């Protein structure tokens, strides 16, 4: 018979927020309660384990949140949790509160914390929630589709003024180390050039020559999409204008990409992943990351998942170069 402690699930969101996190929380809470677990909401990520900032959750705790952006549990990056003293406090909180299981929603940093908890007797399941779609074990992460749609909508609006003035617009989207959002946004918006951190670009070949070639076909306005990890959009815009004499403006979409009501895809995927996480805990599993692979919800060992590498699809970029002219 399971003990009281291992029939209690804590749920937290950590790192950068992503649309759909609330849908995950909702699925975890209702699935767990249905299976007879007690559920505790942990506020502000791993900080909540250090401070004891948590509360009992019931069916109604997650009413009317599936459509809301952000996270009702709040989120943070907790450096103190990474210290020996901080981790010891977090572990003590789990034991004092009878929390034997935790579902963590976030990215690689979140999963590293979960792995350490697992090594100290707390069963943890990670769920990938990040708009960057940069979790290597999973083809899809919660929040990506919403962020992609937000960026696409904003660039569609920006194109109207860019076209009206025969300008060039350099648009910076999120992605310090990952170009997934830039590639998919750029393709959806018909960007002339897409700049990502994974693949070096040549200013003359990839921007100036392409602009000249496009001008020769009669086009007079240009959209260039770059990931934030590729440098300054303002500096690139200035360089383009100096080189071409075409009025060039930089637009940084910023954190608005993290907000907004999650799309249908994010809501459904979040619900599936949250449900799967509870199934794993019910079966006695631990140290797993829920993932989406080949059209199926599955899971991987956390250590295995963290060792995997993921890069953008070069074929997508080549396709974009052919059709976006």
PDB file of C-alpha atoms in Angstrom:
ATOM      1  CA  UNK A   1       0.000   0.000   0.000  1.00  0.00           C
ATOM      2  CA  UNK A   2       1.347   3.453  -0.893  1.00  0.00           C
ATOM      3  CA  UNK A   3       2.180   5.755   2.019  1.00  0.00           C
ATOM      4  CA  UNK A   4       0.553   9.163   2.532  1.00  0.00           C
ATOM      5  CA  UNK A   5       3.733  10.889   1.460  1.00  0.00           C
ATOM      6  CA  UNK A   6       3.951   9.228  -1.916  1.00  0.00           C
ATOM      7  CA  UNK A   7       0.259   9.942  -2.539  1.00  0.00           C
ATOM      8  CA  UNK A   8       0.915  13.697  -2.479  1.00  0.00           C
ATOM      9  CA  UNK A   9       1.916  15.530  -5.660  1.00  0.00           C
ATOM     10  CA  UNK A  10       3.387  18.999  -5.698  1.00  0.00           C
ATOM     11  CA  UNK A  11       3.177  20.942  -8.967  1.00  0.00           C
ATOM     12  CA  UNK A  12       5.296  23.939  -9.926  1.00  0.00           C
ATOM     13  CA  UNK A  13       6.222  26.092 -12.904  1.00  0.00           C
ATOM     14  CA  UNK A  14       9.797  27.281 -13.238  1.00  0.00           C
ATOM     15  CA  UNK A  15      11.945  29.424 -15.519  1.00  0.00           C
ATOM     16  CA  UNK A  16      10.364  31.526 -18.248  1.00  0.00           C
ATOM     17  CA  UNK A  17       6.582  31.500 -18.398  1.00  0.00           C
ATOM     18  CA  UNK A  18       4.860  30.037 -21.457  1.00  0.00           C
ATOM     19  CA  UNK A  19       1.241  30.052 -22.650  1.00  0.00           C
ATOM     20  CA  UNK A  20      -0.298  26.691 -21.808  1.00  0.00           C
ATOM     21  CA  UNK A  21       1.361  26.266 -18.419  1.00  0.00           C
ATOM     22  CA  UNK A  22      -2.012  26.786 -16.752  1.00  0.00           C
ATOM     23  CA  UNK A  23      -3.505  24.074 -18.937  1.00  0.00           C
ATOM     24  CA  UNK A  24      -0.781  21.691 -17.721  1.00  0.00           C
ATOM     25  CA  UNK A  25      -1.459  22.583 -14.087  1.00  0.00           C
ATOM     26  CA  UNK A  26      -5.176  22.004 -14.642  1.00  0.00           C
ATOM     27  CA  UNK A  27      -4.578  18.584 -16.187  1.00  0.00           C
ATOM     28  CA  UNK A  28      -2.168  17.516 -13.451  1.00  0.00           C
ATOM     29  CA  UNK A  29      -4.453  18.618 -10.624  1.00  0.00           C
ATOM     30  CA  UNK A  30      -7.633  17.048 -11.967  1.00  0.00           C
ATOM     31  CA  UNK A  31      -5.947  13.831 -13.130  1.00  0.00           C
ATOM     32  CA  UNK A  32      -4.209  13.427  -9.776  1.00  0.00           C
ATOM     33  CA  UNK A  33      -7.334  14.087  -7.721  1.00  0.00           C
ATOM     34  CA  UNK A  34      -9.256  11.628  -9.885  1.00  0.00           C
ATOM     35  CA  UNK A  35      -6.675   8.969  -9.037  1.00  0.00           C
ATOM     36  CA  UNK A  36      -6.813   9.675  -5.316  1.00  0.00           C
ATOM     37  CA  UNK A  37      -3.702  11.819  -4.913  1.00  0.00           C
ATOM     38  CA  UNK A  38      -3.492  14.911  -2.751  1.00  0.00           C
ATOM     39  CA  UNK A  39      -2.214  17.927  -4.728  1.00  0.00           C
ATOM     40  CA  UNK A  40      -0.197  20.892  -3.507  1.00  0.00           C
ATOM     41  CA  UNK A  41       0.440  23.961  -5.623  1.00  0.00           C
ATOM     42  CA  UNK A  42       3.977  25.332  -5.193  1.00  0.00           C
ATOM     43  CA  UNK A  43       4.308  29.040  -5.955  1.00  0.00           C
ATOM     44  CA  UNK A  44       7.228  30.719  -7.762  1.00  0.00           C
ATOM     45  CA  UNK A  45       9.042  27.591  -8.879  1.00  0.00           C
ATOM     46  CA  UNK A  46      11.710  26.126  -6.669  1.00  0.00           C
ATOM     47  CA  UNK A  47      11.572  29.262  -4.510  1.00  0.00           C
ATOM     48  CA  UNK A  48       8.317  27.890  -3.145  1.00  0.00           C
ATOM     49  CA  UNK A  49      10.124  24.823  -1.856  1.00  0.00           C
ATOM     50  CA  UNK A  50      12.626  27.027  -0.037  1.00  0.00           C
ATOM     51  CA  UNK A  51      10.028  29.311   1.530  1.00  0.00           C
ATOM     52  CA  UNK A  52       7.127  26.897   1.953  1.00  0.00           C
ATOM     53  CA  UNK A  53       4.950  29.065  -0.299  1.00  0.00           C
ATOM     54  CA  UNK A  54       2.363  26.475  -1.290  1.00  0.00           C
ATOM     55  CA  UNK A  55      -1.320  25.671  -0.940  1.00  0.00           C
ATOM     56  CA  UNK A  56      -3.748  22.769  -1.086  1.00  0.00           C
ATOM     57  CA  UNK A  57      -5.422  22.397  -4.487  1.00  0.00           C
ATOM     58  CA  UNK A  58      -8.831  20.978  -5.336  1.00  0.00           C
ATOM     59  CA  UNK A  59     -10.987  20.604  -8.445  1.00  0.00           C
ATOM     60  CA  UNK A  60     -12.103  24.227  -8.330  1.00  0.00           C
ATOM     61  CA  UNK A  61      -8.558  25.538  -7.834  1.00  0.00           C
ATOM     62  CA  UNK A  62      -8.026  25.146 -11.574  1.00  0.00           C
ATOM     63  CA  UNK A  63     -11.415  26.276 -12.871  1.00  0.00           C
ATOM     64  CA  UNK A  64     -11.386  28.826 -15.703  1.00  0.00           C
ATOM     65  CA  UNK A  65      -7.624  28.766 -16.255  1.00  0.00           C
ATOM     66  CA  UNK A  66      -7.182  26.639 -19.386  1.00  0.00           C
ATOM     67  CA  UNK A  67      -7.595  29.738 -21.574  1.00  0.00           C
ATOM     68  CA  UNK A  68      -5.358  32.012 -19.513  1.00  0.00           C
ATOM     69  CA  UNK A  69      -1.751  32.848 -20.363  1.00  0.00           C
ATOM     70  CA  UNK A  70       1.034  32.985 -17.805  1.00  0.00           C
ATOM     71  CA  UNK A  71       0.891  30.705 -14.778  1.00  0.00           C
ATOM     72  CA  UNK A  72      -1.360  30.920 -11.728  1.00  0.00           C
ATOM     73  CA  UNK A  73       1.478  29.338  -9.732  1.00  0.00           C
ATOM     74  CA  UNK A  74       3.839  32.145 -10.769  1.00  0.00           C
ATOM     75  CA  UNK A  75       7.407  31.358 -11.771  1.00  0.00           C
ATOM     76  CA  UNK A  76      10.971  32.352 -11.026  1.00  0.00           C
ATOM     77  CA  UNK A  77      14.574  31.315 -11.458  1.00  0.00           C
ATOM     78  CA  UNK A  78      15.963  30.266  -8.088  1.00  0.00           C
ATOM     79  CA  UNK A  79      19.743  30.473  -7.754  1.00  0.00           C
ATOM     80  CA  UNK A  80      19.587  29.595  -4.060  1.00  0.00           C
ATOM     81  CA  UNK A  81      18.062  26.215  -4.936  1.00  0.00           C
ATOM     82  CA  UNK A  82      21.326  25.401  -6.725  1.00  0.00           C
ATOM     83  CA  UNK A  83      23.354  25.795  -3.525  1.00  0.00           C
ATOM     84  CA  UNK A  84      23.820  22.963  -1.042  1.00  0.00           C
ATOM     85  CA  UNK A  85      22.106  24.956   1.710  1.00  0.00           C
ATOM     86  CA  UNK A  86      19.187  25.971  -0.464  1.00  0.00           C
ATOM     87  CA  UNK A  87      18.647  22.481  -1.793  1.00  0.00           C
ATOM     88  CA  UNK A  88      18.706  21.058   1.737  1.00  0.00           C
ATOM     89  CA  UNK A  89      15.972  23.523   2.724  1.00  0.00           C
ATOM     90  CA  UNK A  90      13.878  22.526  -0.288  1.00  0.00           C
ATOM     91  CA  UNK A  91      14.263  18.855   0.538  1.00  0.00           C
ATOM     92  CA  UNK A  92      13.277  19.478   4.138  1.00  0.00           C
ATOM     93  CA  UNK A  93      10.160  21.335   2.993  1.00  0.00           C
ATOM     94  CA  UNK A  94       9.136  18.367   0.849  1.00  0.00           C
ATOM     95  CA  UNK A  95       9.527  16.006   3.760  1.00  0.00           C
ATOM     96  CA  UNK A  96       7.836  18.304   6.285  1.00  0.00           C
ATOM     97  CA  UNK A  97       4.858  18.826   3.943  1.00  0.00           C
ATOM     98  CA  UNK A  98       4.622  15.164   2.974  1.00  0.00           C
ATOM     99  CA  UNK A  99       5.348  15.836  -0.698  1.00  0.00           C
ATOM    100  CA  UNK A 100       6.777  12.668  -2.220  1.00  0.00           C
ATOM    101  CA  UNK A 101       6.137  13.540  -5.877  1.00  0.00           C
ATOM    102  CA  UNK A 102       6.584  16.714  -7.926  1.00  0.00           C
ATOM    103  CA  UNK A 103       5.547  17.627 -11.455  1.00  0.00           C
ATOM    104  CA  UNK A 104       7.842  20.374 -12.747  1.00  0.00           C
ATOM    105  CA  UNK A 105       6.921  22.446 -15.810  1.00  0.00           C
ATOM    106  CA  UNK A 106       9.739  24.333 -17.521  1.00  0.00           C
ATOM    107  CA  UNK A 107      12.971  23.873 -19.437  1.00  0.00           C
ATOM    108  CA  UNK A 108      16.376  22.260 -19.035  1.00  0.00           C
ATOM    109  CA  UNK A 109      17.217  24.141 -15.829  1.00  0.00           C
ATOM    110  CA  UNK A 110      13.929  23.007 -14.318  1.00  0.00           C
ATOM    111  CA  UNK A 111      14.702  19.404 -15.239  1.00  0.00           C
ATOM    112  CA  UNK A 112      18.169  19.551 -13.681  1.00  0.00           C
ATOM    113  CA  UNK A 113      16.564  20.582 -10.401  1.00  0.00           C
ATOM    114  CA  UNK A 114      14.057  17.757 -10.720  1.00  0.00           C
ATOM    115  CA  UNK A 115      16.830  15.241 -11.329  1.00  0.00           C
ATOM    116  CA  UNK A 116      18.578  16.293  -8.137  1.00  0.00           C
ATOM    117  CA  UNK A 117      15.360  15.934  -6.167  1.00  0.00           C
ATOM    118  CA  UNK A 118      14.930  12.445  -7.630  1.00  0.00           C
ATOM    119  CA  UNK A 119      18.399  11.515  -6.448  1.00  0.00           C
ATOM    120  CA  UNK A 120      17.252  12.423  -2.941  1.00  0.00           C
ATOM    121  CA  UNK A 121      14.067  10.410  -2.838  1.00  0.00           C
ATOM    122  CA  UNK A 122      11.459  12.729  -4.374  1.00  0.00           C
ATOM    123  CA  UNK A 123       9.749  11.286  -7.454  1.00  0.00           C
ATOM    124  CA  UNK A 124       9.750  13.944 -10.194  1.00  0.00           C
ATOM    125  CA  UNK A 125       8.266  14.186 -13.669  1.00  0.00           C
ATOM    126  CA  UNK A 126       9.240  17.070 -15.964  1.00  0.00           C
ATOM    127  CA  UNK A 127       7.011  18.624 -18.604  1.00  0.00           C
ATOM    128  CA  UNK A 128       8.601  20.824 -21.319  1.00  0.00           C
ATOM    129  CA  UNK A 129       7.180  24.343 -21.160  1.00  0.00           C
ATOM    130  CA  UNK A 130       9.081  26.977 -23.146  1.00  0.00           C
ATOM    131  CA  UNK A 131       8.249  29.113 -26.171  1.00  0.00           C
ATOM    132  CA  UNK A 132      11.700  28.388 -27.635  1.00  0.00           C
ATOM    133  CA  UNK A 133      10.833  24.744 -28.457  1.00  0.00           C
ATOM    134  CA  UNK A 134      14.422  23.895 -27.557  1.00  0.00           C
ATOM    135  CA  UNK A 135      13.977  20.769 -25.392  1.00  0.00           C
ATOM    136  CA  UNK A 136      15.904  18.152 -27.336  1.00  0.00           C
ATOM    137  CA  UNK A 137      13.932  15.067 -26.334  1.00  0.00           C
ATOM    138  CA  UNK A 138      10.640  16.530 -27.502  1.00  0.00           C
ATOM    139  CA  UNK A 139       9.524  17.719 -30.918  1.00  0.00           C
ATOM    140  CA  UNK A 140       7.185  20.186 -29.254  1.00  0.00           C
ATOM    141  CA  UNK A 141       7.162  22.279 -26.079  1.00  0.00           C
ATOM    142  CA  UNK A 142       4.198  23.967 -24.401  1.00  0.00           C
ATOM    143  CA  UNK A 143       3.880  27.610 -25.459  1.00  0.00           C
ATOM    144  CA  UNK A 144       5.631  27.403 -28.808  1.00  0.00           C
ATOM    145  CA  UNK A 145       2.529  27.508 -30.987  1.00  0.00           C
ATOM    146  CA  UNK A 146       1.041  30.484 -29.135  1.00  0.00           C
ATOM    147  CA  UNK A 147       4.295  32.446 -29.320  1.00  0.00           C
ATOM    148  CA  UNK A 148       4.608  31.596 -33.006  1.00  0.00           C
ATOM    149  CA  UNK A 149       1.093  32.836 -33.713  1.00  0.00           C
ATOM    150  CA  UNK A 150       1.703  36.015 -31.705  1.00  0.00           C
ATOM    151  CA  UNK A 151       4.921  36.802 -33.569  1.00  0.00           C
ATOM    152  CA  UNK A 152       3.307  36.037 -36.918  1.00  0.00           C
ATOM    153  CA  UNK A 153       0.345  38.304 -36.208  1.00  0.00           C
ATOM    154  CA  UNK A 154       2.594  41.173 -35.153  1.00  0.00           C
ATOM    155  CA  UNK A 155       4.819  40.893 -38.229  1.00  0.00           C
ATOM    156  CA  UNK A 156       1.741  40.752 -40.463  1.00  0.00           C
ATOM    157  CA  UNK A 157       0.736  44.127 -39.005  1.00  0.00           C
ATOM    158  CA  UNK A 158       4.256  45.479 -39.327  1.00  0.00           C
ATOM    159  CA  UNK A 159       4.371  44.460 -42.985  1.00  0.00           C
ATOM    160  CA  UNK A 160       1.554  46.908 -43.776  1.00  0.00           C
ATOM    161  CA  UNK A 161       3.631  49.926 -42.814  1.00  0.00           C
ATOM    162  CA  UNK A 162       6.848  48.417 -44.208  1.00  0.00           C
ATOM    163  CA  UNK A 163       5.179  47.958 -47.588  1.00  0.00           C
ATOM    164  CA  UNK A 164       3.524  51.382 -47.535  1.00  0.00           C
ATOM    165  CA  UNK A 165       6.897  53.096 -47.115  1.00  0.00           C
ATOM    166  CA  UNK A 166       9.040  50.710 -49.213  1.00  0.00           C
ATOM    167  CA  UNK A 167      11.145  49.990 -46.168  1.00  0.00           C
ATOM    168  CA  UNK A 168      13.141  47.119 -44.752  1.00  0.00           C
ATOM    169  CA  UNK A 169      12.122  45.824 -41.307  1.00  0.00           C
ATOM    170  CA  UNK A 170      14.474  43.810 -39.121  1.00  0.00           C
ATOM    171  CA  UNK A 171      12.342  41.940 -36.577  1.00  0.00           C
ATOM    172  CA  UNK A 172      13.879  40.353 -33.510  1.00  0.00           C
ATOM    173  CA  UNK A 173      12.024  37.402 -31.991  1.00  0.00           C
ATOM    174  CA  UNK A 174      12.895  35.455 -28.858  1.00  0.00           C
ATOM    175  CA  UNK A 175      15.514  32.715 -28.843  1.00  0.00           C
ATOM    176  CA  UNK A 176      18.934  33.226 -27.224  1.00  0.00           C
ATOM    177  CA  UNK A 177      20.309  29.876 -28.319  1.00  0.00           C
ATOM    178  CA  UNK A 178      17.460  28.436 -30.353  1.00  0.00           C
ATOM    179  CA  UNK A 179      16.207  29.500 -33.779  1.00  0.00           C
ATOM    180  CA  UNK A 180      12.990  27.475 -33.862  1.00  0.00           C
ATOM    181  CA  UNK A 181      10.760  30.478 -33.270  1.00  0.00           C
ATOM    182  CA  UNK A 182      12.663  32.592 -35.802  1.00  0.00           C
ATOM    183  CA  UNK A 183      12.589  29.921 -38.522  1.00  0.00           C
ATOM    184  CA  UNK A 184       8.903  29.151 -38.232  1.00  0.00           C
ATOM    185  CA  UNK A 185       7.909  32.796 -37.855  1.00  0.00           C
ATOM    186  CA  UNK A 186      10.046  33.796 -40.801  1.00  0.00           C
ATOM    187  CA  UNK A 187       8.547  31.141 -43.065  1.00  0.00           C
ATOM    188  CA  UNK A 188       5.007  32.015 -42.000  1.00  0.00           C
ATOM    189  CA  UNK A 189       5.628  35.702 -42.718  1.00  0.00           C
ATOM    190  CA  UNK A 190       7.557  35.280 -45.950  1.00  0.00           C
ATOM    191  CA  UNK A 191      10.736  36.808 -44.535  1.00  0.00           C
ATOM    192  CA  UNK A 192      13.465  37.457 -47.078  1.00  0.00           C
ATOM    193  CA  UNK A 193      16.162  36.232 -44.669  1.00  0.00           C
ATOM    194  CA  UNK A 194      15.998  34.314 -41.389  1.00  0.00           C
ATOM    195  CA  UNK A 195      18.944  34.603 -39.012  1.00  0.00           C
ATOM    196  CA  UNK A 196      19.389  31.961 -36.298  1.00  0.00           C
ATOM    197  CA  UNK A 197      22.126  31.283 -33.705  1.00  0.00           C
ATOM    198  CA  UNK A 198      22.704  27.718 -34.902  1.00  0.00           C
ATOM    199  CA  UNK A 199      23.815  28.675 -38.425  1.00  0.00           C
ATOM    200  CA  UNK A 200      26.269  31.509 -39.236  1.00  0.00           C
ATOM    201  CA  UNK A 201      25.100  33.998 -41.844  1.00  0.00           C
ATOM    202  CA  UNK A 202      26.973  36.149 -44.343  1.00  0.00           C
ATOM    203  CA  UNK A 203      25.823  39.792 -44.424  1.00  0.00           C
ATOM    204  CA  UNK A 204      26.577  40.367 -48.111  1.00  0.00           C
ATOM    205  CA  UNK A 205      25.336  37.018 -49.423  1.00  0.00           C
ATOM    206  CA  UNK A 206      22.339  36.414 -47.186  1.00  0.00           C
ATOM    207  CA  UNK A 207      21.025  39.961 -46.894  1.00  0.00           C
ATOM    208  CA  UNK A 208      22.409  42.429 -49.428  1.00  0.00           C
ATOM    209  CA  UNK A 209      22.520  40.080 -52.435  1.00  0.00           C
ATOM    210  CA  UNK A 210      19.071  38.729 -51.640  1.00  0.00           C
ATOM    211  CA  UNK A 211      17.672  42.241 -51.342  1.00  0.00           C
ATOM    212  CA  UNK A 212      19.215  43.181 -54.696  1.00  0.00           C
ATOM    213  CA  UNK A 213      17.870  40.043 -56.363  1.00  0.00           C
ATOM    214  CA  UNK A 214      14.419  40.667 -54.958  1.00  0.00           C
ATOM    215  CA  UNK A 215      14.458  44.299 -56.077  1.00  0.00           C
ATOM    216  CA  UNK A 216      15.208  43.140 -59.622  1.00  0.00           C
ATOM    217  CA  UNK A 217      11.873  41.296 -59.628  1.00  0.00           C
ATOM    218  CA  UNK A 218       9.976  44.418 -58.638  1.00  0.00           C
ATOM    219  CA  UNK A 219       9.655  44.075 -54.875  1.00  0.00           C
ATOM    220  CA  UNK A 220      10.437  47.171 -52.793  1.00  0.00           C
ATOM    221  CA  UNK A 221       9.903  46.143 -49.165  1.00  0.00           C
ATOM    222  CA  UNK A 222      11.695  43.535 -47.078  1.00  0.00           C
ATOM    223  CA  UNK A 223      11.215  41.603 -43.820  1.00  0.00           C
ATOM    224  CA  UNK A 224      14.217  40.091 -42.060  1.00  0.00           C
ATOM    225  CA  UNK A 225      13.600  37.909 -38.994  1.00  0.00           C
ATOM    226  CA  UNK A 226      16.393  37.278 -36.507  1.00  0.00           C
ATOM    227  CA  UNK A 227      16.608  35.425 -33.208  1.00  0.00           C
ATOM    228  CA  UNK A 228      17.642  37.567 -30.242  1.00  0.00           C
ATOM    229  CA  UNK A 229      20.785  35.497 -29.733  1.00  0.00           C
ATOM    230  CA  UNK A 230      22.211  36.703 -33.057  1.00  0.00           C
ATOM    231  CA  UNK A 231      23.137  40.229 -32.010  1.00  0.00           C
ATOM    232  CA  UNK A 232      21.461  43.628 -32.116  1.00  0.00           C
ATOM    233  CA  UNK A 233      18.532  44.190 -34.457  1.00  0.00           C
ATOM    234  CA  UNK A 234      19.225  47.926 -34.262  1.00  0.00           C
ATOM    235  CA  UNK A 235      22.828  47.499 -35.341  1.00  0.00           C
ATOM    236  CA  UNK A 236      21.841  45.225 -38.215  1.00  0.00           C
ATOM    237  CA  UNK A 237      19.170  47.691 -39.364  1.00  0.00           C
ATOM    238  CA  UNK A 238      21.677  50.536 -39.293  1.00  0.00           C
ATOM    239  CA  UNK A 239      24.177  48.498 -41.285  1.00  0.00           C
ATOM    240  CA  UNK A 240      21.580  47.581 -43.929  1.00  0.00           C
ATOM    241  CA  UNK A 241      20.479  51.189 -44.339  1.00  0.00           C
ATOM    242  CA  UNK A 242      24.057  52.419 -44.689  1.00  0.00           C
ATOM    243  CA  UNK A 243      24.788  49.754 -47.273  1.00  0.00           C
ATOM    244  CA  UNK A 244      21.590  50.073 -49.362  1.00  0.00           C
ATOM    245  CA  UNK A 245      20.170  53.564 -48.688  1.00  0.00           C
ATOM    246  CA  UNK A 246      16.843  51.844 -48.002  1.00  0.00           C
ATOM    247  CA  UNK A 247      15.108  53.138 -44.877  1.00  0.00           C
ATOM    248  CA  UNK A 248      15.430  50.301 -42.377  1.00  0.00           C
ATOM    249  CA  UNK A 249      13.726  49.960 -39.018  1.00  0.00           C
ATOM    250  CA  UNK A 250      14.311  47.503 -36.179  1.00  0.00           C
ATOM    251  CA  UNK A 251      11.432  46.055 -34.180  1.00  0.00           C
ATOM    252  CA  UNK A 252      11.962  43.950 -31.070  1.00  0.00           C
ATOM    253  CA  UNK A 253       8.865  41.927 -30.250  1.00  0.00           C
ATOM    254  CA  UNK A 254      10.119  41.104 -26.753  1.00  0.00           C
ATOM    255  CA  UNK A 255       8.163  39.514 -23.938  1.00  0.00           C
ATOM    256  CA  UNK A 256       4.785  40.015 -25.560  1.00  0.00           C
ATOM    257  CA  UNK A 257       5.570  36.699 -27.273  1.00  0.00           C
ATOM    258  CA  UNK A 258       5.267  34.927 -23.914  1.00  0.00           C
ATOM    259  CA  UNK A 259       1.804  36.251 -23.177  1.00  0.00           C
ATOM    260  CA  UNK A 260      -1.713  35.778 -24.412  1.00  0.00           C
ATOM    261  CA  UNK A 261      -4.352  33.086 -24.392  1.00  0.00           C
ATOM    262  CA  UNK A 262      -2.849  29.734 -25.477  1.00  0.00           C
ATOM    263  CA  UNK A 263      -3.823  28.314 -28.833  1.00  0.00           C
ATOM    264  CA  UNK A 264      -5.855  25.162 -29.251  1.00  0.00           C
ATOM    265  CA  UNK A 265      -2.697  23.171 -29.916  1.00  0.00           C
ATOM    266  CA  UNK A 266      -1.018  24.368 -26.735  1.00  0.00           C
ATOM    267  CA  UNK A 267      -4.126  23.646 -24.653  1.00  0.00           C
ATOM    268  CA  UNK A 268      -4.536  20.119 -26.010  1.00  0.00           C
ATOM    269  CA  UNK A 269      -0.829  19.259 -25.852  1.00  0.00           C
ATOM    270  CA  UNK A 270      -0.591  20.641 -22.324  1.00  0.00           C
ATOM    271  CA  UNK A 271      -3.578  18.573 -21.234  1.00  0.00           C
ATOM    272  CA  UNK A 272      -2.098  15.393 -22.735  1.00  0.00           C
ATOM    273  CA  UNK A 273       1.309  15.953 -21.146  1.00  0.00           C
ATOM    274  CA  UNK A 274      -0.134  16.752 -17.710  1.00  0.00           C
ATOM    275  CA  UNK A 275      -2.324  13.656 -17.811  1.00  0.00           C
ATOM    276  CA  UNK A 276       0.651  11.507 -18.856  1.00  0.00           C
ATOM    277  CA  UNK A 277       2.784  12.849 -15.997  1.00  0.00           C
ATOM    278  CA  UNK A 278       0.228  11.714 -13.427  1.00  0.00           C
ATOM    279  CA  UNK A 279      -0.031   8.301 -15.097  1.00  0.00           C
ATOM    280  CA  UNK A 280       3.728   7.928 -14.692  1.00  0.00           C
ATOM    281  CA  UNK A 281       3.634   8.818 -10.992  1.00  0.00           C
ATOM    282  CA  UNK A 282       0.716   6.459 -10.404  1.00  0.00           C
ATOM    283  CA  UNK A 283       2.808   3.677 -11.965  1.00  0.00           C
ATOM    284  CA  UNK A 284       5.698   4.462  -9.619  1.00  0.00           C
ATOM    285  CA  UNK A 285       7.883   6.097 -12.270  1.00  0.00           C
ATOM    286  CA  UNK A 286      10.350   8.876 -11.467  1.00  0.00           C
ATOM    287  CA  UNK A 287      13.115  10.926 -13.087  1.00  0.00           C
ATOM    288  CA  UNK A 288      11.212  11.194 -16.388  1.00  0.00           C
ATOM    289  CA  UNK A 289      10.543  13.973 -18.885  1.00  0.00           C
ATOM    290  CA  UNK A 290       7.273  13.870 -20.801  1.00  0.00           C
ATOM    291  CA  UNK A 291       7.794  14.420 -24.526  1.00  0.00           C
ATOM    292  CA  UNK A 292       6.072  14.515 -27.901  1.00  0.00           C
ATOM    293  CA  UNK A 293       7.747  12.303 -30.486  1.00  0.00           C
ATOM    294  CA  UNK A 294       6.543  10.948 -33.830  1.00  0.00           C
ATOM    295  CA  UNK A 295       2.974  11.976 -33.115  1.00  0.00           C
ATOM    296  CA  UNK A 296       2.842  10.337 -29.675  1.00  0.00           C
ATOM    297  CA  UNK A 297       3.140  11.427 -26.044  1.00  0.00           C
ATOM    298  CA  UNK A 298       6.031   9.506 -24.491  1.00  0.00           C
ATOM    299  CA  UNK A 299       8.719   9.995 -21.844  1.00  0.00           C
ATOM    300  CA  UNK A 300      12.493   9.844 -21.367  1.00  0.00           C
ATOM    301  CA  UNK A 301      14.914   9.499 -18.475  1.00  0.00           C
ATOM    302  CA  UNK A 302      15.840  13.043 -17.384  1.00  0.00           C
ATOM    303  CA  UNK A 303      19.586  12.462 -17.670  1.00  0.00           C
ATOM    304  CA  UNK A 304      19.148  10.988 -21.133  1.00  0.00           C
ATOM    305  CA  UNK A 305      16.952  13.903 -22.150  1.00  0.00           C
ATOM    306  CA  UNK A 306      19.452  16.499 -20.922  1.00  0.00           C
ATOM    307  CA  UNK A 307      22.251  14.928 -22.966  1.00  0.00           C
ATOM    308  CA  UNK A 308      20.300  15.140 -26.225  1.00  0.00           C
ATOM    309  CA  UNK A 309      21.022  17.904 -28.735  1.00  0.00           C
ATOM    310  CA  UNK A 310      18.524  19.752 -30.902  1.00  0.00           C
ATOM    311  CA  UNK A 311      19.075  22.107 -33.805  1.00  0.00           C
ATOM    312  CA  UNK A 312      16.937  23.859 -36.381  1.00  0.00           C
ATOM    313  CA  UNK A 313      15.883  22.100 -39.565  1.00  0.00           C
ATOM    314  CA  UNK A 314      18.300  23.232 -42.273  1.00  0.00           C
ATOM    315  CA  UNK A 315      15.875  21.992 -44.928  1.00  0.00           C
ATOM    316  CA  UNK A 316      13.284  24.489 -43.699  1.00  0.00           C
ATOM    317  CA  UNK A 317      15.780  27.306 -44.092  1.00  0.00           C
ATOM    318  CA  UNK A 318      16.727  26.189 -47.583  1.00  0.00           C
ATOM    319  CA  UNK A 319      13.062  26.017 -48.519  1.00  0.00           C
ATOM    320  CA  UNK A 320      12.535  29.541 -47.212  1.00  0.00           C
ATOM    321  CA  UNK A 321      15.430  30.846 -49.266  1.00  0.00           C
ATOM    322  CA  UNK A 322      13.803  29.432 -52.392  1.00  0.00           C
ATOM    323  CA  UNK A 323      10.233  30.632 -51.907  1.00  0.00           C
ATOM    324  CA  UNK A 324      10.739  33.911 -50.016  1.00  0.00           C
ATOM    325  CA  UNK A 325      11.942  36.243 -52.727  1.00  0.00           C
TER     326      UNK A 325
END
